[in-house]
Amino acid sequence: MAILEDISQAVQKGRSKEVVALVQQAIDEGMEAKDIIDAGLLKGMGELGVRFKNNEVYVPEVLMAAKALGRGTELIKGKLVEEGVKPVGKVVIATVRGDLHDIGKSLVRMMMEGSGLEVVDLGVDVPEDVIVAAVNEHKPQILALSSLLTTTMEQQSVVIEALKAAGLRDQVKVMVGGAPLTQDYSDKIGADAYAPDAYSAAEVAKAFVSE
Ligand code: B12
């Protein structure tokens, strides 16, 4: 579909207004939300990610693209709600202490919101005591932790231990993610799930809340 390729290109160029107009057009033409996300918005971000790895584009371009993707996702969220996807559960999400990376976390948040989950985003560089307090306050079914640095991965385990110490571990499913994470690592630290990307993160989260 030409329009989906146009959305992908507009995301890569960081053109928020164009992304919004094209996503609206795709919605008006009756396209499925999932196709607009997968073959348009996320395809654009994926392709930009490859160019980023090859040093063909730099951080500002990635940030602009993430913003454009966010604006597009906002519109889709409206469509998913229209399609009858009701808020089905609550997630608290954070990038762990010492880590300032938030593009991936924000994508995970948007995809979860687009799937009808309510998400409380605590931001970046969040210490374990703040995360535990938020779990206590918001009583989410899921706690999602992001970490992009090998030096901050371990902090995810620190959060899990802090949840245990606060007597909250069995009240919340812990999902972990971020580029250096693996399923093995997730198992090792006793998390409930790992997901490699935002889309599967939302799928896993939905499965948890419908259990
Ligand atoms: C952008 C970026 C930055 C930006 C961050 C801006 C921002 N607002 O986020 C800035 C410039 C600030 C930055 C700083 C640093 N960075 Co940096 N950064 C990156 C970069 C280039 C891209 C990360 C990104 O956004 N990717 C795109 C998103 C969409 O992908 P993602 O984050 O992986 O998220 C996806 C999945 O992992 C998953 N996911 C993510 N979170 C979660 C959570 C859950 C629960 C689940 C289920 C899934 C999930 O879903 C996401 C979407 O599909 C990476 C290189 C790379 N290619 O990854 C380096 C990288 C992560 N940075 C690196 C480094 C070293 C640093 C610095 C230490 C540099 C320095 N010397 O100062 C600092 C650290 C600052 C800090 N304390 O955090 C290294 C880490 C190396 C390592 N092994 O630890 C990398 C790998 C670059 C490299 N090759 O050296 N960085």
Short mmCIF file of C-alpha atoms and ligand atoms in Angstrom, two decimals:
data_model
loop_
_atom_site.label_atom_id
_atom_site.label_comp_id
_atom_site.label_asym_id
_atom_site.label_seq_id
_atom_site.Cartn_x
_atom_site.Cartn_y
_atom_site.Cartn_z
CA MET A 1 0.00 0.00 0.00
CA ALA A 2 1.53 3.31 -1.10
CA ILE A 3 0.14 5.24 1.84
CA LEU A 4 1.80 2.92 4.36
CA GLU A 5 5.14 3.46 2.65
CA ASP A 6 4.47 7.23 2.76
CA ILE A 7 3.86 6.95 6.52
CA SER A 8 7.11 5.01 6.92
CA GLN A 9 9.04 7.66 4.98
CA ALA A 10 7.43 10.55 6.89
CA VAL A 11 8.38 8.90 10.22
CA GLN A 12 11.98 8.53 9.05
CA LYS A 13 12.07 12.21 8.09
CA GLY A 14 10.60 13.14 11.49
CA ARG A 15 7.70 15.00 9.87
CA SER A 16 5.04 14.90 12.58
CA LYS A 17 2.37 16.89 10.72
CA GLU A 18 2.73 14.76 7.62
CA VAL A 19 2.58 11.57 9.71
CA VAL A 20 -0.62 12.76 11.41
CA ALA A 21 -2.25 13.67 8.06
CA LEU A 22 -1.28 10.36 6.44
CA VAL A 23 -2.37 8.25 9.42
CA GLN A 24 -5.71 10.07 9.44
CA GLN A 25 -6.07 9.40 5.70
CA ALA A 26 -5.28 5.71 6.21
CA ILE A 27 -7.86 5.51 9.01
CA ASP A 28 -10.44 7.28 6.78
CA GLU A 29 -9.70 4.77 4.02
CA GLY A 30 -10.66 2.03 6.46
CA MET A 31 -7.25 0.47 7.04
CA GLU A 32 -6.67 -1.76 10.06
CA ALA A 33 -4.92 -0.09 12.98
CA LYS A 34 -2.46 -2.99 13.20
CA ASP A 35 -1.40 -2.54 9.54
CA ILE A 36 -0.91 1.19 9.96
CA ILE A 37 1.29 0.54 12.98
CA ASP A 38 3.28 -2.41 11.61
CA ALA A 39 3.66 -1.60 7.93
CA GLY A 40 3.74 2.19 8.38
CA LEU A 41 4.87 3.65 11.69
CA LEU A 42 7.09 0.87 13.08
CA LYS A 43 8.50 -0.03 9.67
CA GLY A 44 9.70 3.58 9.42
CA MET A 45 11.32 3.46 12.85
CA GLY A 46 12.89 0.08 12.06
CA GLU A 47 14.45 1.33 8.85
CA LEU A 48 15.73 4.45 10.57
CA GLY A 49 17.23 2.21 13.27
CA VAL A 50 19.30 0.41 10.62
CA ARG A 51 20.51 3.71 9.15
CA PHE A 52 21.32 4.84 12.68
CA LYS A 53 23.43 1.74 13.29
CA ASN A 54 25.31 2.49 10.05
CA ASN A 55 25.98 6.08 11.15
CA GLU A 56 23.92 7.47 8.27
CA VAL A 57 21.67 9.39 10.68
CA TYR A 58 22.27 10.62 14.23
CA VAL A 59 20.48 11.02 17.57
CA PRO A 60 18.50 14.21 16.66
CA GLU A 61 16.95 12.47 13.65
CA VAL A 62 16.02 9.48 15.82
CA LEU A 63 14.41 11.79 18.39
CA MET A 64 12.41 13.61 15.69
CA ALA A 65 11.27 10.29 14.24
CA ALA A 66 10.24 9.04 17.70
CA LYS A 67 8.19 12.20 18.16
CA ALA A 68 6.50 11.81 14.77
CA LEU A 69 5.80 8.15 15.54
CA GLY A 70 4.28 9.20 18.86
CA ARG A 71 1.90 11.64 17.16
CA GLY A 72 0.81 8.93 14.74
CA THR A 73 0.32 6.43 17.54
CA GLU A 74 -1.87 8.91 19.42
CA LEU A 75 -4.32 8.92 16.49
CA ILE A 76 -4.30 5.12 16.26
CA LYS A 77 -5.00 4.92 19.96
CA GLY A 78 -8.23 6.82 19.29
CA LYS A 79 -9.11 4.33 16.56
CA LEU A 80 -8.42 1.32 18.77
CA VAL A 81 -10.70 2.78 21.42
CA GLU A 82 -13.37 3.33 18.75
CA GLU A 83 -12.94 -0.27 17.65
CA GLY A 84 -14.01 -1.25 21.14
CA VAL A 85 -10.66 -1.88 22.78
CA LYS A 86 -11.46 -0.84 26.36
CA PRO A 87 -8.75 -0.18 28.97
CA VAL A 88 -8.08 -3.71 30.08
CA GLY A 89 -5.42 -3.21 32.69
CA LYS A 90 -2.76 -0.98 34.18
CA VAL A 91 1.00 -0.86 33.64
CA VAL A 92 3.70 1.10 35.46
CA ILE A 93 6.73 1.64 33.21
CA ALA A 94 10.16 3.10 33.91
CA THR A 95 13.73 3.25 32.66
CA VAL A 96 15.84 2.09 35.60
CA ARG A 97 18.24 4.10 37.73
CA GLY A 98 21.36 5.38 35.98
CA ASP A 99 19.85 5.06 32.51
CA LEU A 100 18.60 8.03 30.49
CA HIS A 101 17.45 6.20 27.34
CA ASP A 102 13.73 6.65 26.79
CA ILE A 103 12.94 6.17 23.09
CA GLY A 104 12.35 2.42 23.40
CA LYS A 105 10.43 2.80 26.66
CA SER A 106 8.20 5.45 25.09
CA LEU A 107 7.51 3.17 22.12
CA VAL A 108 6.58 0.35 24.48
CA ARG A 109 4.29 2.74 26.38
CA MET A 110 2.61 3.92 23.18
CA MET A 111 2.06 0.40 21.89
CA MET A 112 0.62 -0.66 25.22
CA GLU A 113 -1.67 2.38 25.29
CA GLY A 114 -2.64 1.62 21.71
CA SER A 115 -3.62 -1.86 22.88
CA GLY A 116 -5.98 -0.40 25.44
CA LEU A 117 -3.78 -0.56 28.53
CA GLU A 118 -3.53 2.38 30.93
CA VAL A 119 0.16 3.22 31.41
CA VAL A 120 1.75 5.23 34.23
CA ASP A 121 5.15 6.36 32.89
CA LEU A 122 7.65 7.18 35.65
CA GLY A 123 10.27 8.46 33.18
CA VAL A 124 14.01 7.74 33.11
CA ASP A 125 16.71 7.19 35.75
CA VAL A 126 14.11 5.99 38.24
CA PRO A 127 15.44 4.58 41.56
CA GLU A 128 14.03 1.31 42.90
CA ASP A 129 12.31 2.94 45.90
CA VAL A 130 10.34 5.26 43.59
CA ILE A 131 9.30 2.27 41.45
CA VAL A 132 8.22 0.28 44.51
CA ALA A 133 6.22 3.28 45.80
CA ALA A 134 4.51 3.62 42.40
CA VAL A 135 3.57 -0.08 42.37
CA ASN A 136 2.14 0.34 45.84
CA GLU A 137 0.19 3.45 44.85
CA HIS A 138 -1.11 2.51 41.39
CA LYS A 139 -1.57 -1.24 41.92
CA PRO A 140 -0.75 -2.15 38.30
CA GLN A 141 -1.01 -5.73 37.01
CA ILE A 142 2.31 -5.17 35.21
CA LEU A 143 5.58 -3.42 35.95
CA ALA A 144 7.66 -2.82 32.79
CA LEU A 145 11.36 -2.01 33.19
CA SER A 146 13.61 -0.70 30.44
CA SER A 147 17.41 -0.64 30.36
CA LEU A 148 19.70 0.14 27.42
CA LEU A 149 23.09 -0.11 29.10
CA THR A 150 24.95 -3.22 30.20
CA THR A 151 25.88 -1.22 33.30
CA THR A 152 22.23 -0.60 34.25
CA MET A 153 20.75 -4.01 33.34
CA GLU A 154 21.54 -5.23 36.82
CA GLN A 155 19.33 -2.51 38.24
CA GLN A 156 16.32 -4.49 36.98
CA SER A 157 17.27 -7.24 39.39
CA VAL A 158 17.65 -4.65 42.17
CA VAL A 159 14.05 -3.54 41.51
CA ILE A 160 12.78 -7.13 41.70
CA GLU A 161 14.56 -7.63 45.02
CA ALA A 162 13.13 -4.34 46.31
CA LEU A 163 9.62 -5.51 45.34
CA LYS A 164 10.20 -8.73 47.30
CA ALA A 165 11.43 -6.79 50.33
CA ALA A 166 8.28 -4.63 50.19
CA GLY A 167 6.06 -7.74 49.98
CA LEU A 168 4.76 -6.70 46.54
CA ARG A 169 6.47 -9.20 44.24
CA ASP A 170 3.52 -11.58 43.94
CA GLN A 171 1.09 -8.75 43.20
CA VAL A 172 2.65 -7.63 39.92
CA LYS A 173 4.06 -9.24 36.78
CA VAL A 174 7.49 -7.86 35.95
CA MET A 175 8.40 -7.41 32.27
CA VAL A 176 11.90 -6.45 31.23
CA GLY A 177 13.35 -5.17 27.98
CA GLY A 178 15.94 -3.03 26.24
CA ALA A 179 18.65 -3.75 23.66
CA PRO A 180 21.13 -5.64 25.90
CA LEU A 181 18.44 -7.83 27.51
CA THR A 182 17.79 -11.47 26.64
CA GLN A 183 15.30 -14.13 27.63
CA ASP A 184 18.10 -15.87 29.55
CA TYR A 185 18.86 -12.77 31.55
CA SER A 186 15.18 -12.24 32.26
CA ASP A 187 14.92 -15.82 33.58
CA LYS A 188 18.08 -15.41 35.63
CA ILE A 189 16.82 -12.36 37.53
CA GLY A 190 13.36 -13.87 38.04
CA ALA A 191 11.35 -11.54 35.81
CA ASP A 192 8.00 -12.82 34.51
CA ALA A 193 8.59 -11.91 30.88
CA TYR A 194 11.00 -10.45 28.37
CA ALA A 195 10.02 -9.00 25.01
CA PRO A 196 12.39 -7.89 22.26
CA ASP A 197 10.27 -5.07 20.82
CA ALA A 198 7.39 -2.74 21.57
CA TYR A 199 4.82 -4.70 19.62
CA SER A 200 5.48 -8.02 21.34
CA ALA A 201 5.74 -6.18 24.68
CA ALA A 202 2.15 -5.02 24.22
CA GLU A 203 1.05 -8.51 23.17
CA VAL A 204 2.64 -10.10 26.26
CA ALA A 205 1.14 -7.41 28.51
CA LYS A 206 -2.33 -7.98 27.06
CA ALA A 207 -1.96 -11.73 27.62
CA PHE A 208 -0.99 -11.11 31.27
CA VAL A 209 -3.96 -8.90 32.03
CA SER A 210 -6.42 -11.27 30.40
CA GLU A 211 -5.14 -14.22 32.46
C1 B12 B 1 19.72 7.31 21.31
C2 B12 B 1 20.84 6.81 22.18
C3 B12 B 1 21.29 7.64 23.21
C4 B12 B 1 20.62 8.95 23.55
C5 B12 B 1 19.34 8.67 24.35
C6 B12 B 1 18.24 9.66 24.05
C7 B12 B 1 16.91 9.24 24.60
N1 B12 B 1 16.08 10.22 24.85
O1 B12 B 1 16.64 8.07 24.79
C8 B12 B 1 21.73 9.65 24.39
C9 B12 B 1 22.54 10.49 23.44
C10 B12 B 1 21.24 10.50 25.56
C11 B12 B 1 22.57 8.45 24.85
C12 B12 B 1 23.44 8.49 25.92
C13 B12 B 1 24.30 7.45 26.27
N2 B12 B 1 24.47 6.30 25.62
CO1 B12 B 1 23.28 5.72 24.23
N3 B12 B 1 22.45 5.11 22.70
C14 B12 B 1 21.47 5.54 21.95
C15 B12 B 1 21.24 4.60 20.76
C16 B12 B 1 22.00 5.24 19.61
C17 B12 B 1 19.83 4.31 20.34
C18 B12 B 1 18.92 3.78 21.45
C19 B12 B 1 17.49 3.82 20.95
O2 B12 B 1 16.74 4.72 21.27
N4 B12 B 1 17.12 2.85 20.08
C20 B12 B 1 15.82 2.82 19.44
C21 B12 B 1 14.80 2.13 20.35
C22 B12 B 1 13.45 2.08 19.64
O3 B12 B 1 15.24 0.80 20.60
P1 B12 B 1 15.37 0.18 22.07
O4 B12 B 1 15.68 1.26 23.03
O5 B12 B 1 16.27 -1.00 22.01
O6 B12 B 1 13.91 -0.30 22.44
C23 B12 B 1 13.26 -1.37 21.82
C24 B12 B 1 13.49 -2.72 22.50
O7 B12 B 1 14.73 -2.81 23.16
C25 B12 B 1 12.30 -2.90 23.39
N5 B12 B 1 12.29 -2.34 24.75
C26 B12 B 1 12.88 -1.23 25.23
N6 B12 B 1 12.56 -1.04 26.50
C27 B12 B 1 11.73 -2.03 26.86
C28 B12 B 1 11.09 -2.31 28.06
C29 B12 B 1 10.29 -3.44 28.17
C30 B12 B 1 9.62 -3.74 29.46
C31 B12 B 1 10.14 -4.31 27.05
C32 B12 B 1 9.33 -5.52 27.19
C33 B12 B 1 10.77 -4.02 25.84
C34 B12 B 1 11.56 -2.89 25.75
O8 B12 B 1 11.26 -2.26 22.66
C35 B12 B 1 11.78 -1.09 22.03
C36 B12 B 1 11.02 -0.80 20.78
O9 B12 B 1 10.97 -1.88 19.86
C37 B12 B 1 21.95 3.28 21.23
C38 B12 B 1 22.50 2.39 20.11
C39 B12 B 1 21.51 1.37 19.64
N7 B12 B 1 21.56 1.08 18.40
O10 B12 B 1 20.73 0.84 20.43
C40 B12 B 1 23.03 3.84 22.13
C41 B12 B 1 23.60 3.01 23.31
C42 B12 B 1 22.47 2.28 24.03
N8 B12 B 1 24.17 4.02 24.19
C43 B12 B 1 25.28 3.62 24.68
C44 B12 B 1 26.06 4.42 25.55
C45 B12 B 1 27.40 3.84 25.96
C46 B12 B 1 25.60 5.66 26.02
C47 B12 B 1 26.34 6.59 26.98
C48 B12 B 1 27.05 5.93 28.15
C49 B12 B 1 27.31 7.40 26.12
C50 B12 B 1 28.26 8.29 26.91
N9 B12 B 1 29.51 7.88 26.88
O11 B12 B 1 27.85 9.26 27.50
C51 B12 B 1 25.23 7.54 27.44
C52 B12 B 1 24.56 7.00 28.72
C53 B12 B 1 23.58 7.97 29.30
C54 B12 B 1 22.79 7.29 30.37
N10 B12 B 1 23.21 7.40 31.61
O12 B12 B 1 21.82 6.63 30.06
C55 B12 B 1 25.66 2.21 24.24
C56 B12 B 1 25.44 1.15 25.32
C57 B12 B 1 26.57 0.16 25.35
C58 B12 B 1 26.39 -0.84 26.42
N11 B12 B 1 26.73 -2.06 26.08
O13 B12 B 1 25.98 -0.59 27.51
C59 B12 B 1 24.84 2.05 22.98
C60 B12 B 1 24.44 0.59 22.65
C61 B12 B 1 25.66 2.64 21.79
C62 B12 B 1 26.94 1.86 21.54
N12 B12 B 1 26.96 0.97 20.58
O14 B12 B 1 27.93 2.06 22.19
N13 B12 B 1 22.35 7.41 24.08
#
